[in-house]
CSV table of C-alpha atoms and ligand atoms in Angstrom, one decimal:
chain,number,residue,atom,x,y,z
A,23,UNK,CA,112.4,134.5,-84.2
A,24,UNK,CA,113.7,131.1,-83.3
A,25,UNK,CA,111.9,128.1,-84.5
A,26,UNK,CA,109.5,126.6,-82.8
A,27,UNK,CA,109.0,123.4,-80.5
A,28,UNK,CA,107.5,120.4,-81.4
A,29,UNK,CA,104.0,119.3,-79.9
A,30,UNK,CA,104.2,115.9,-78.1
A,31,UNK,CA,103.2,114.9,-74.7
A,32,UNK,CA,103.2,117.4,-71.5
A,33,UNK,CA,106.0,116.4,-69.8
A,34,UNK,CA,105.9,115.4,-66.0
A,35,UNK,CA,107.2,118.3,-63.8
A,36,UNK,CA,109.7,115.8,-61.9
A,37,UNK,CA,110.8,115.0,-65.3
A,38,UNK,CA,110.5,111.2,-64.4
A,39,UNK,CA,110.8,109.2,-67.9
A,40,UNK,CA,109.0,106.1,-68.6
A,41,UNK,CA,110.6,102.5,-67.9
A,42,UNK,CA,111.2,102.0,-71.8
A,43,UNK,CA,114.3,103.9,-71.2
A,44,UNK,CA,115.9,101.8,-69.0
A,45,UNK,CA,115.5,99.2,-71.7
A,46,UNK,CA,119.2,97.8,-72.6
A,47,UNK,CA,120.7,101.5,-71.8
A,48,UNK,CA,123.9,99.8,-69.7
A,49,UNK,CA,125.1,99.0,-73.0
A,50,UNK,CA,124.2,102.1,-74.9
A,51,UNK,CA,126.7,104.8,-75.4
A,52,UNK,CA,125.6,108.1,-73.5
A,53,UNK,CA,126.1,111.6,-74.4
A,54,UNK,CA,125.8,115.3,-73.4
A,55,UNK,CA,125.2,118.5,-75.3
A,56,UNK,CA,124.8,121.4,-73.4
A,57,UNK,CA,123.3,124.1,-75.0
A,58,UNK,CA,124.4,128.2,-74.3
A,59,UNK,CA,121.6,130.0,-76.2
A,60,UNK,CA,123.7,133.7,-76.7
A,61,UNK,CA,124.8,135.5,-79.5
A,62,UNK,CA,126.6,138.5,-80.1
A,63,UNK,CA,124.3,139.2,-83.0
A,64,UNK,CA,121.9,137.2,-84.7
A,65,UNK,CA,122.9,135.9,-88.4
A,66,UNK,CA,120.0,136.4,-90.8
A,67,UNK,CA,120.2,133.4,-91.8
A,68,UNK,CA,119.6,132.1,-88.5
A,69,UNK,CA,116.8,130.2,-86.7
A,70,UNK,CA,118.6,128.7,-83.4
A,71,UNK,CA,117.2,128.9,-80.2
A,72,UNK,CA,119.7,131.7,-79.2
A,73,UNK,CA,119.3,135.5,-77.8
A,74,UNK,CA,121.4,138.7,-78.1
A,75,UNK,CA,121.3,140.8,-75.4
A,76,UNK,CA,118.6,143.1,-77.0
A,77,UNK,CA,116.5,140.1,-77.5
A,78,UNK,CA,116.9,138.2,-73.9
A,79,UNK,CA,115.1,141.2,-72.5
A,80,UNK,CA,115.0,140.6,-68.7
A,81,UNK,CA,114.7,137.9,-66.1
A,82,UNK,CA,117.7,135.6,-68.1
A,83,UNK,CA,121.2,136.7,-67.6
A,84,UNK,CA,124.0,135.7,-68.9
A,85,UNK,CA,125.9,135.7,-66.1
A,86,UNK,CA,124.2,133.6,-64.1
A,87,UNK,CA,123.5,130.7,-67.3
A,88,UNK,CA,126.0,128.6,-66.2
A,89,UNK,CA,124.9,127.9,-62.6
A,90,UNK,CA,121.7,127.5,-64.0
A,91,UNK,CA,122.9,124.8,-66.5
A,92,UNK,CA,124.6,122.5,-63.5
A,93,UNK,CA,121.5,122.8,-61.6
A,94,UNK,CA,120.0,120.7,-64.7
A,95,UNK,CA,123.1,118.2,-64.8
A,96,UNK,CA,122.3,117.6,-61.0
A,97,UNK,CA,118.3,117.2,-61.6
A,98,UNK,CA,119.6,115.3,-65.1
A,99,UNK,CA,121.8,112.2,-62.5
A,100,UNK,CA,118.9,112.1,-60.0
A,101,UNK,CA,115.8,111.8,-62.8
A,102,UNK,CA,118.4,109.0,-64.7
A,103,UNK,CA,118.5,107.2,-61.2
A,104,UNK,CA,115.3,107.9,-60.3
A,105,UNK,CA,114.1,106.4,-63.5
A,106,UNK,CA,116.3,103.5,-62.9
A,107,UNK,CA,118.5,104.5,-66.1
A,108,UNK,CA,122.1,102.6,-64.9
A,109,UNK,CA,124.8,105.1,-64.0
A,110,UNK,CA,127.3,105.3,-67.6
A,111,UNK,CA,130.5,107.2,-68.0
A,112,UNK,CA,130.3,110.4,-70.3
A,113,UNK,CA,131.5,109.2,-73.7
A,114,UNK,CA,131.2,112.4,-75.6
A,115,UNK,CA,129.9,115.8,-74.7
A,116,UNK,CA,129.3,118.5,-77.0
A,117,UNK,CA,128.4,122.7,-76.6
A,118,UNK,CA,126.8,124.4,-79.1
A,119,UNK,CA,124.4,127.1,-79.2
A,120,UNK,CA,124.3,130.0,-80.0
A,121,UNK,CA,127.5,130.7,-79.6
A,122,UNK,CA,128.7,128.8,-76.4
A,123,UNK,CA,132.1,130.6,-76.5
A,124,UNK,CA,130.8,133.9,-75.8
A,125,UNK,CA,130.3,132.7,-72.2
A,126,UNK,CA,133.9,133.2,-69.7
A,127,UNK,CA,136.0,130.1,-70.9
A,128,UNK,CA,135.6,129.5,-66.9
A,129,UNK,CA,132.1,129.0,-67.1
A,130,UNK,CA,131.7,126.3,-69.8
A,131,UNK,CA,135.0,124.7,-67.3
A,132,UNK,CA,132.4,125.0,-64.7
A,133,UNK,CA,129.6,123.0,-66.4
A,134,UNK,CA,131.7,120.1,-67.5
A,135,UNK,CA,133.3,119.9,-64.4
A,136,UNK,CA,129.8,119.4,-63.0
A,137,UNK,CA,128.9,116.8,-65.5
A,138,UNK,CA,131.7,114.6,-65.0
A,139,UNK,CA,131.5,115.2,-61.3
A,140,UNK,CA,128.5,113.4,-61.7
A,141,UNK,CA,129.3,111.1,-64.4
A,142,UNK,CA,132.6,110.7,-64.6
A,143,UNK,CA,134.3,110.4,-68.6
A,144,UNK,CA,135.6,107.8,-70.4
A,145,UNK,CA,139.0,107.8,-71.3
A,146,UNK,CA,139.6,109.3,-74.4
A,147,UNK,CA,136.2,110.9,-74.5
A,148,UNK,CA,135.6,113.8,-77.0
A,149,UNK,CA,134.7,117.0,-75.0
A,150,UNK,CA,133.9,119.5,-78.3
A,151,UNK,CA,132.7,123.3,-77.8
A,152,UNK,CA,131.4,125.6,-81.0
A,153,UNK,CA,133.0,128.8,-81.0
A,154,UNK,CA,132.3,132.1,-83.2
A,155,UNK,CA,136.0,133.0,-84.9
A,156,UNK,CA,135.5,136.2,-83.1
A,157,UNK,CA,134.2,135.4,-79.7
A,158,UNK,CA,137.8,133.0,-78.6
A,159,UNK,CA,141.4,134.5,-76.9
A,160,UNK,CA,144.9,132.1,-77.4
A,161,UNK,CA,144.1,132.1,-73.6
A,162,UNK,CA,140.4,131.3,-73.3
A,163,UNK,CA,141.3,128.4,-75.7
A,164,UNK,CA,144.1,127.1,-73.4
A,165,UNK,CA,141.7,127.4,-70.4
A,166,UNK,CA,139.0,125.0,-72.3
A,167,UNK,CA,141.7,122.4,-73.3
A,168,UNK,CA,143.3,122.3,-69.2
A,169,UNK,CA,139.2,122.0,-68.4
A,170,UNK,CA,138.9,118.8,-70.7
A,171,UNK,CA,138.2,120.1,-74.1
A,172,UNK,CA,139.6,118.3,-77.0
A,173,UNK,CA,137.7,119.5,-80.5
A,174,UNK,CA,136.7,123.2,-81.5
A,175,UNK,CA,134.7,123.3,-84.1
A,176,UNK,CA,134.0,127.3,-85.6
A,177,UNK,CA,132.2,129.1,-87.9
A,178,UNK,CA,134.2,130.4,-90.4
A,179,UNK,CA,131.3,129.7,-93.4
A,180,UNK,CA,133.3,131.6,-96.0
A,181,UNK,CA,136.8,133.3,-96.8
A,182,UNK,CA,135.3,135.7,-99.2
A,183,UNK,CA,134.1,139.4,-97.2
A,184,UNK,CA,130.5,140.0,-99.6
A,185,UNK,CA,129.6,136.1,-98.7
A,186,UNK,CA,130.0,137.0,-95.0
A,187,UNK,CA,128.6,140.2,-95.3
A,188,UNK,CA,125.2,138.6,-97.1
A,189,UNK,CA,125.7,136.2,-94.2
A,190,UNK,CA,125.8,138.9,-91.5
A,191,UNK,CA,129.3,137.3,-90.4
A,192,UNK,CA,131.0,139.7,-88.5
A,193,UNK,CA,134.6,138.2,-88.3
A,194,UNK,CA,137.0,139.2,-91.0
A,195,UNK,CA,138.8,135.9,-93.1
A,196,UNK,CA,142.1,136.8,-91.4
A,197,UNK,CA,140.8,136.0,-87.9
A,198,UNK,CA,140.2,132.1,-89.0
A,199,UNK,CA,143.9,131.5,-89.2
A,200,UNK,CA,144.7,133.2,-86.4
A,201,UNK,CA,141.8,131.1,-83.9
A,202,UNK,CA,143.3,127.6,-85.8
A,203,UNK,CA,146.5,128.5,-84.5
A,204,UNK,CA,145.4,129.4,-80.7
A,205,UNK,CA,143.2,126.0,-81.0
A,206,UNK,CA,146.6,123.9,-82.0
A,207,UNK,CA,148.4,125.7,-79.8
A,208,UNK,CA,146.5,124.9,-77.1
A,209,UNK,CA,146.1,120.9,-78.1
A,210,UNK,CA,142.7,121.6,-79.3
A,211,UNK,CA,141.6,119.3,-82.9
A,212,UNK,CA,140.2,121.7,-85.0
A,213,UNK,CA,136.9,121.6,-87.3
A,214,UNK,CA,136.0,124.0,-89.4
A,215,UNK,CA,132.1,125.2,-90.7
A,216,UNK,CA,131.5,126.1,-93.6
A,217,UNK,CA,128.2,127.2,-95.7
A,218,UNK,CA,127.4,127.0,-99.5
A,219,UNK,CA,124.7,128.9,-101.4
A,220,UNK,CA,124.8,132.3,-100.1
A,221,UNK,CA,122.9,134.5,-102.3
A,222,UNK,CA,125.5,136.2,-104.5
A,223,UNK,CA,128.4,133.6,-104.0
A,224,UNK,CA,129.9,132.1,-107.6
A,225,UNK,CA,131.3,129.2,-108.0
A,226,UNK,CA,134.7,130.4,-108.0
A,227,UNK,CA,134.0,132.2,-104.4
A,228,UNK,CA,133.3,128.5,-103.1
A,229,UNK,CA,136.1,127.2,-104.2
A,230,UNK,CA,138.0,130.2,-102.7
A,231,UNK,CA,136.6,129.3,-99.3
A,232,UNK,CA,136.9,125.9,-99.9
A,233,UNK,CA,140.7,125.9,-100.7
A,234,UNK,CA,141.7,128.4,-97.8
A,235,UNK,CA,139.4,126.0,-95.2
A,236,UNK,CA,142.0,123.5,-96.6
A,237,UNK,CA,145.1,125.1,-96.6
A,238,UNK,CA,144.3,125.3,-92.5
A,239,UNK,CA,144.6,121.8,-92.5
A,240,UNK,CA,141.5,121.1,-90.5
A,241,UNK,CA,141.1,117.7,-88.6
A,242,UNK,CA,137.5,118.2,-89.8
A,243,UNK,CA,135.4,120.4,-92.2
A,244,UNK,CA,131.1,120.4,-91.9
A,245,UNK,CA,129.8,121.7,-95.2
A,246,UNK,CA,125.8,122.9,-95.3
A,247,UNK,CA,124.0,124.1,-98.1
A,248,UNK,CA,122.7,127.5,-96.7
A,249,UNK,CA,118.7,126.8,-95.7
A,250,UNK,CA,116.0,129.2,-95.8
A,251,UNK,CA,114.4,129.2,-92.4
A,252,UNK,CA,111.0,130.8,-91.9
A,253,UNK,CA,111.3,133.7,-90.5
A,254,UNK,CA,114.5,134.7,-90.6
A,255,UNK,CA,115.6,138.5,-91.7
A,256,UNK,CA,117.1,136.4,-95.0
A,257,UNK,CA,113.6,134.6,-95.9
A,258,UNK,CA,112.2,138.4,-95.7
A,259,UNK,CA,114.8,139.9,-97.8
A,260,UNK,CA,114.4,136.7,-100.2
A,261,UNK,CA,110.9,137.4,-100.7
A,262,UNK,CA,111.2,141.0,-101.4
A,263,UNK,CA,113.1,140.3,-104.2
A,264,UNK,CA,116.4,142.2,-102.6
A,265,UNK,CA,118.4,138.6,-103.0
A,266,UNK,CA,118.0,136.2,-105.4
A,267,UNK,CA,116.7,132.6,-104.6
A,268,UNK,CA,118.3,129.2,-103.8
A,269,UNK,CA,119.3,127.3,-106.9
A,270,UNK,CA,119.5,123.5,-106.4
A,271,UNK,CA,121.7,123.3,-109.8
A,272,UNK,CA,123.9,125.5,-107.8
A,273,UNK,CA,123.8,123.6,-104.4
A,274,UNK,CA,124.6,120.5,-106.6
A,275,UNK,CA,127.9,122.1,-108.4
A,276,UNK,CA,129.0,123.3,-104.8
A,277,UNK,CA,128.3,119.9,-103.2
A,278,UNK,CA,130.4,117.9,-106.3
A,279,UNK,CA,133.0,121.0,-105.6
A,280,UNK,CA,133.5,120.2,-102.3
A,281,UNK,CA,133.8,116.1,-101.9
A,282,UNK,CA,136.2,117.0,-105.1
A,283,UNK,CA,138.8,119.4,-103.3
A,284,UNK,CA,138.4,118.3,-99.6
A,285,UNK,CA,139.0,114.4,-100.7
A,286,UNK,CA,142.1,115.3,-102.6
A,287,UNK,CA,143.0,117.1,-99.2
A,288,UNK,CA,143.0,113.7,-98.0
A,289,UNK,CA,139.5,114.3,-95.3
A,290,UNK,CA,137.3,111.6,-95.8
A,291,UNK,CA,133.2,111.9,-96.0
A,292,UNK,CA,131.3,110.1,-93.3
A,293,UNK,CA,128.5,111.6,-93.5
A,294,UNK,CA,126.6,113.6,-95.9
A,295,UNK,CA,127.5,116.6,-95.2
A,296,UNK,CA,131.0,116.3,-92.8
A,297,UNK,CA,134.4,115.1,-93.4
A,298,UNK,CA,137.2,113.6,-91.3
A,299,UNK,CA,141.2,113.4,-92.0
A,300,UNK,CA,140.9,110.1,-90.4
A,301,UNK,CA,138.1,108.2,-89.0
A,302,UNK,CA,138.8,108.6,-85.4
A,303,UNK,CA,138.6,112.3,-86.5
A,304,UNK,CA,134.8,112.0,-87.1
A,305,UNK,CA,132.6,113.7,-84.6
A,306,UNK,CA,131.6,110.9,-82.3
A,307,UNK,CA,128.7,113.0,-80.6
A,308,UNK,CA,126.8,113.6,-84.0
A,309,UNK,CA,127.5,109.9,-85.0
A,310,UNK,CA,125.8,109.1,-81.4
A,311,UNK,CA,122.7,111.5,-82.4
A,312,UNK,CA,122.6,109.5,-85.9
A,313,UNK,CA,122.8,105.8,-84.5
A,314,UNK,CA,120.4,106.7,-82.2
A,315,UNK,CA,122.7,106.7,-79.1
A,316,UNK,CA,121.6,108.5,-75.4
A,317,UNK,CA,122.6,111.9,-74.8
A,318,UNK,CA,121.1,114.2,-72.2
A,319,UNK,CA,120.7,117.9,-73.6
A,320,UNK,CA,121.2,120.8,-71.1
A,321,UNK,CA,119.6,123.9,-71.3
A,322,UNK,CA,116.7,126.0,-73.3
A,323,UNK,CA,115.2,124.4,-75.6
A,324,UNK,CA,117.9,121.0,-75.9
A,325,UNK,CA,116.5,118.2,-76.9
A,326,UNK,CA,117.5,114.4,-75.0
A,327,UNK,CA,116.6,110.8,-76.0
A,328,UNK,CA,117.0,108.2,-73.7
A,329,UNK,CA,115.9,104.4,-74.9
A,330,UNK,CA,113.2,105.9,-77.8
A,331,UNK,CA,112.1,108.6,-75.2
A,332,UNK,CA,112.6,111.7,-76.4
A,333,UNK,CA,112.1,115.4,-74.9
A,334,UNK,CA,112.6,118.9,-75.3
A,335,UNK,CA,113.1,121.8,-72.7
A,336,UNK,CA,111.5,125.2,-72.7
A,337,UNK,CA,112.7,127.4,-75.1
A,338,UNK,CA,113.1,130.8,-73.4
A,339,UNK,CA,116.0,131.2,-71.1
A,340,UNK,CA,114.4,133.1,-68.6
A,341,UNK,CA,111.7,130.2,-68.4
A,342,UNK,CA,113.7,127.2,-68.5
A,343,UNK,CA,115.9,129.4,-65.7
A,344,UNK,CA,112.3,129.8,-63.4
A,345,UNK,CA,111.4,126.0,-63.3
A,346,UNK,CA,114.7,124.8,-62.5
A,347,UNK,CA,115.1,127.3,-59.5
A,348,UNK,CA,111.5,125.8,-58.4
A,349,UNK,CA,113.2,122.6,-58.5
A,350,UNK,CA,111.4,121.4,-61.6
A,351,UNK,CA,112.0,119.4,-64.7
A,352,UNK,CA,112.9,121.7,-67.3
A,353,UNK,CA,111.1,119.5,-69.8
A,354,UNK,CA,108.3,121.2,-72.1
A,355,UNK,CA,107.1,117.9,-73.5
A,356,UNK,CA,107.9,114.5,-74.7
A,357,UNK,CA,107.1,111.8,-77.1
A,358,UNK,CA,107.9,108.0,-76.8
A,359,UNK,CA,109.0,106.4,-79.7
A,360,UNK,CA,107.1,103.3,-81.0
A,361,UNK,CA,109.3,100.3,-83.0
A,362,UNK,CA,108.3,101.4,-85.7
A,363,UNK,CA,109.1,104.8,-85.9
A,364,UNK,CA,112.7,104.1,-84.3
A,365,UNK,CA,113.6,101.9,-87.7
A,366,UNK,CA,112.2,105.0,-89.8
A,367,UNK,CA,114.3,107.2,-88.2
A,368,UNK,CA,117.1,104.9,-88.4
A,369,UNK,CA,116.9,104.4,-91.8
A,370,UNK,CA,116.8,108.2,-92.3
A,371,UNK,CA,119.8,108.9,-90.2
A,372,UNK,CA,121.8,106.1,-91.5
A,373,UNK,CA,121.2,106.2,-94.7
A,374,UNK,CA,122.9,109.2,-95.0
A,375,UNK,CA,126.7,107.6,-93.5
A,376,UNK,CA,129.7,106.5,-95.0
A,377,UNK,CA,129.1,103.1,-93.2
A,378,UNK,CA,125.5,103.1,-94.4
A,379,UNK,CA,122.4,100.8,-93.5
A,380,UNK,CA,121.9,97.3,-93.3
A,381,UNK,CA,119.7,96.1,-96.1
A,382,UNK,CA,118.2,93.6,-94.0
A,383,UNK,CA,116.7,96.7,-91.7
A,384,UNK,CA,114.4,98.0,-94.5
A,385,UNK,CA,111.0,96.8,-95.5
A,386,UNK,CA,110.6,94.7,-98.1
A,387,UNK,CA,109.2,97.1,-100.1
A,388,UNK,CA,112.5,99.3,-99.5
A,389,UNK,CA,114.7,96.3,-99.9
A,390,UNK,CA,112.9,96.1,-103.1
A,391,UNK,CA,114.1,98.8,-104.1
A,392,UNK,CA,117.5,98.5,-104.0
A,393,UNK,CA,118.2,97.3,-107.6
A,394,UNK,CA,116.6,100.2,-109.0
A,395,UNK,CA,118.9,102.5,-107.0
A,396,UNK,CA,121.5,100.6,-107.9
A,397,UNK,CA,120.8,101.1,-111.7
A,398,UNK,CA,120.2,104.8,-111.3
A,399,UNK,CA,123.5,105.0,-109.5
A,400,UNK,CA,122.8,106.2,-106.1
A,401,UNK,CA,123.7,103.1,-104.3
A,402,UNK,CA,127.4,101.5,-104.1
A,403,UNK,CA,127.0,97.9,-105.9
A,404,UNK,CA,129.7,96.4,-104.0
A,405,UNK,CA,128.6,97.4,-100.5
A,406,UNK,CA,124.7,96.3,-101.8
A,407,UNK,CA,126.7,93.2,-102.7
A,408,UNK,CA,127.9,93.3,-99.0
A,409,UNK,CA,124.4,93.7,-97.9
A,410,UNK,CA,125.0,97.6,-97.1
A,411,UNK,CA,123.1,100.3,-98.3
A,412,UNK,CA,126.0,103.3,-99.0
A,413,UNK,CA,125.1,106.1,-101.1
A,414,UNK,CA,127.5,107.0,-104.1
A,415,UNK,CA,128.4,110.5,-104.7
A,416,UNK,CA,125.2,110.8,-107.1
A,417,UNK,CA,123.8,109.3,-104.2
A,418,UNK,CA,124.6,111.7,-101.5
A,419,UNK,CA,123.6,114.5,-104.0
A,420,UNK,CA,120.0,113.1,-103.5
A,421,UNK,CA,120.0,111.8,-100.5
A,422,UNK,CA,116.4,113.0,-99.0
A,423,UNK,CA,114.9,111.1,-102.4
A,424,UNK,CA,116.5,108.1,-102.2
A,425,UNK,CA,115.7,107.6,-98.4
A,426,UNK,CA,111.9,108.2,-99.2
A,427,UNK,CA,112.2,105.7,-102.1
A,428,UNK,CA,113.5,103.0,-99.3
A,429,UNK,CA,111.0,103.7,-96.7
A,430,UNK,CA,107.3,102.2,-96.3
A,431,UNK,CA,104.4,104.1,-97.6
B,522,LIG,C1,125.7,127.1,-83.5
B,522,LIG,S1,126.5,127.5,-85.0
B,522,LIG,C2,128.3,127.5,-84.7
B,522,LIG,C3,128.9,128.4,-83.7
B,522,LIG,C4,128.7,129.9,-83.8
B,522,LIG,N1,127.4,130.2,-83.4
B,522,LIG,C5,128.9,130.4,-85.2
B,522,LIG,O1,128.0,130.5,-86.0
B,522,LIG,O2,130.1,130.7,-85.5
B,522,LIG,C6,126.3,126.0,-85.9
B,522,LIG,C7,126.4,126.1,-87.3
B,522,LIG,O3,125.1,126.1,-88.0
B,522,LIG,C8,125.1,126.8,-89.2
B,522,LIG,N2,123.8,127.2,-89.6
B,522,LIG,C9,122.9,127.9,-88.8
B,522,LIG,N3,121.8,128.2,-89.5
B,522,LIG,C10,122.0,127.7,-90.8
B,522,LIG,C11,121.2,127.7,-92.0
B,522,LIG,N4,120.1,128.3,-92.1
B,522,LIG,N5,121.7,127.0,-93.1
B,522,LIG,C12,122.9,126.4,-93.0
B,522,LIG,N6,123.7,126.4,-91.9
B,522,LIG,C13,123.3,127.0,-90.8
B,522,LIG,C14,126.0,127.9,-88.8
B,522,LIG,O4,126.5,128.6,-89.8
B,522,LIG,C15,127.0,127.4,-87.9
B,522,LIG,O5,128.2,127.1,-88.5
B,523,LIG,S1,126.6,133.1,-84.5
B,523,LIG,FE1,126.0,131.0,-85.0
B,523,LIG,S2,124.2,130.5,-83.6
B,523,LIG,FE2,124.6,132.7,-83.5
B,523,LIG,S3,123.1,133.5,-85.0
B,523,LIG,FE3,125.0,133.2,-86.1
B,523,LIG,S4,125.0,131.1,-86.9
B,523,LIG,FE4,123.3,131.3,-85.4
């Protein structure tokens, strides 16, 4: 099953949000992600809000999603207005799901029409979609660039056939060249998903995946250590014993691995976990979720933040489909951030970039800190120097425990 929603505050069924978020939001960036919560088959591994046939079961159809979706960009202009949120250009915009390229190339064209209808886009604007190797044409890809597309960003997660099998992958390694080409054909930038730490994969079959991601010549490559989620078919399989456990040794090797080969591939790191040919290659959507940016999140269970408001929509698409054709908010519930607990989650996210964290943000038992992170090697001296916390490669290695020795207790 899908994870679940967080608790928070019942949400008003106009959707109105509170006047905080008006607060200094003409000159905050502002974002969309529109979410398309269908899969062809679920990964085992899995635990997004997403839906294969079998499991949507009836009263949410497929066909109808994307008409549903700009009925929420329409409510999404008149709640911003009504809330007294100034009108801003689209900046970025980003689909994911699920697999939002399982959808008619003409439908996820229909939803950003809509938005920018309403919006308008900046010049230059990054427009990026998620796609499954399997579920794009040479044609549907040309159809998404001519709509406003720039980036594709798939899931190839491995070039070696028993990884993807454990994975429940069900394109073959052959079709990743093949959908690199289309999206360069087309004019598309291309990013490229990959996942380390599948039960049974050696070291040398990371490297394999690693060095034919590269030889693709990627604008961009996201590598994730593979997660556990509760409740997934690979959690159940893990506790019976039928594949072995996560090693952290393992995740480590992998992690060194990768910085190793995709930086002498010439990709940069700018975050933790992603890597850009050049910096203008970063994905300026996730960098907007991470600085704490605006973005408006379309459809089941998409999450928005507005000015330190923050809200999340039903989770079932047959649900979040009933209250908009009622001509309600979508909204499931909400929480409204306090100072405080905007600087903690900045110093999380931050943290965790290439450009890093101003010193001067943490408390002074964080800043405190600092020397002795410095001496165990996690933290850059010269950007400390600078008055910058950036993590060093150690650093990035054990990022989750150096960001809970820097924040207050
Ligand atoms: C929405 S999917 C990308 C598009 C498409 N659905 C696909 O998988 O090809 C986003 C990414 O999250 C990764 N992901 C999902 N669950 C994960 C987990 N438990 N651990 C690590 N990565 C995960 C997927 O492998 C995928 O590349
Ligand atoms: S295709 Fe992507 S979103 Fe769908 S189940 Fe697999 S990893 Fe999750």
């Amino acid at each position: 099953m899908p994870s679940v929603l967080p608790l928070g505050d019942p949400a008003p069924s106009d959707g109105l949000l509170p006047a905080q978020a008006a607060d200094g939001a003409a000159v905050r960036a502002f974002g969309l992600y529109v979410h398309i919560p269908f899969c062809a088959v679920r990964c085992g591994y899995c635990d997004f809000n997403t839906y294969t046939a079998t499991e949507l079961g009836g009263g949410a159809s497929q066909d109808a999603y994307a008409r549903t979706a700009v009925s929420e960009v329409a409510l999404a202009a008149t709640v911003l207005a009504r809330s007294g949120v100034p009108d801003r250009k689209l900046g970025t915009v980003f689909f994911g799901g699920g697999t939002p390229t399982l959808l008619p190339a003409d439908d996820l064209a229909m939803i950003l029409r809509a938005a920018i209808g309403q919006w308008g886009i900046e010049d230059g604007a990054e427009v990026t979609t998620e796609a499954n190797p399997d579920s794009v044409t040479r044609e549907s890809l040309a159809v998404l660039k001519d709509a406003g597309f720039t980036r594709v960003s798939f899931g190839m997660q491995s070039a070696v056939p028993h990884v993807l099998k454990v994975l429940d992958r069900t394109h073959t390694p052959s079709r990743v060249p093949q959908v690199v080409q289309w999206a360069r054909e087309a004019g598309l930038a291309v990013s490229l998903d990959l996942i380390y730490g599948t039960p049974g994969e050696s070291l040398a079959d990371w490297r394999h995946s690693l060095e034919t991601a590269l030889s693709y010549q990627p604008d961009h490559i996201s590598a994730y250590a593979l997660i556990v989620e509760e409740g997934t078919k690979l959690a159940a399989q893990m506790r019976r014993g039928e594949v072995p456990g996560i090693d952290d040794d393992d995740h480590a090797d992998k992690y060194e691995l990768a910085d190793e080969l995709i930086t002498e591939a010439g990709l940069g790191w700018y975050e933790v976990s992603n890597w850009a040919r050049t910096p203008e290659q970063a994905c300026r959507h996730n960098l907007a979720y991470w600085r704490g940016d605006d973005w408006w999140g379309i459809g089941p269970g998409a999450h928005s933040h507005v000015g330190g408001v923050r809200w999340w929509n039903v989770k079932h698409p047959s649900a979040y489909a009933n209250r908009l054709s009622q001509g309600l908010s979508p909204a499931a519930g909400r929480e409204t951030l306090d100072a405080e607990t905007r600087t903690l989650e900045r110093v999380m996210l931050e943290a965790r970039l290439q450009s890093g964290l101003e010193v001067s943000t943490l408390s002074p038992g964080g800043r405190h800190e600092v020397a002795g992170l410095i001496a165990d090697g996690l933290v850059d001296p010269p950007a400390a120097f600078r008055g910058r916390l950036v993590l060093t490669l150690k650093g990035r290695l054990l990022a989750d425990a150096v960001v809970r020795r820097i924040l207050p207790d």
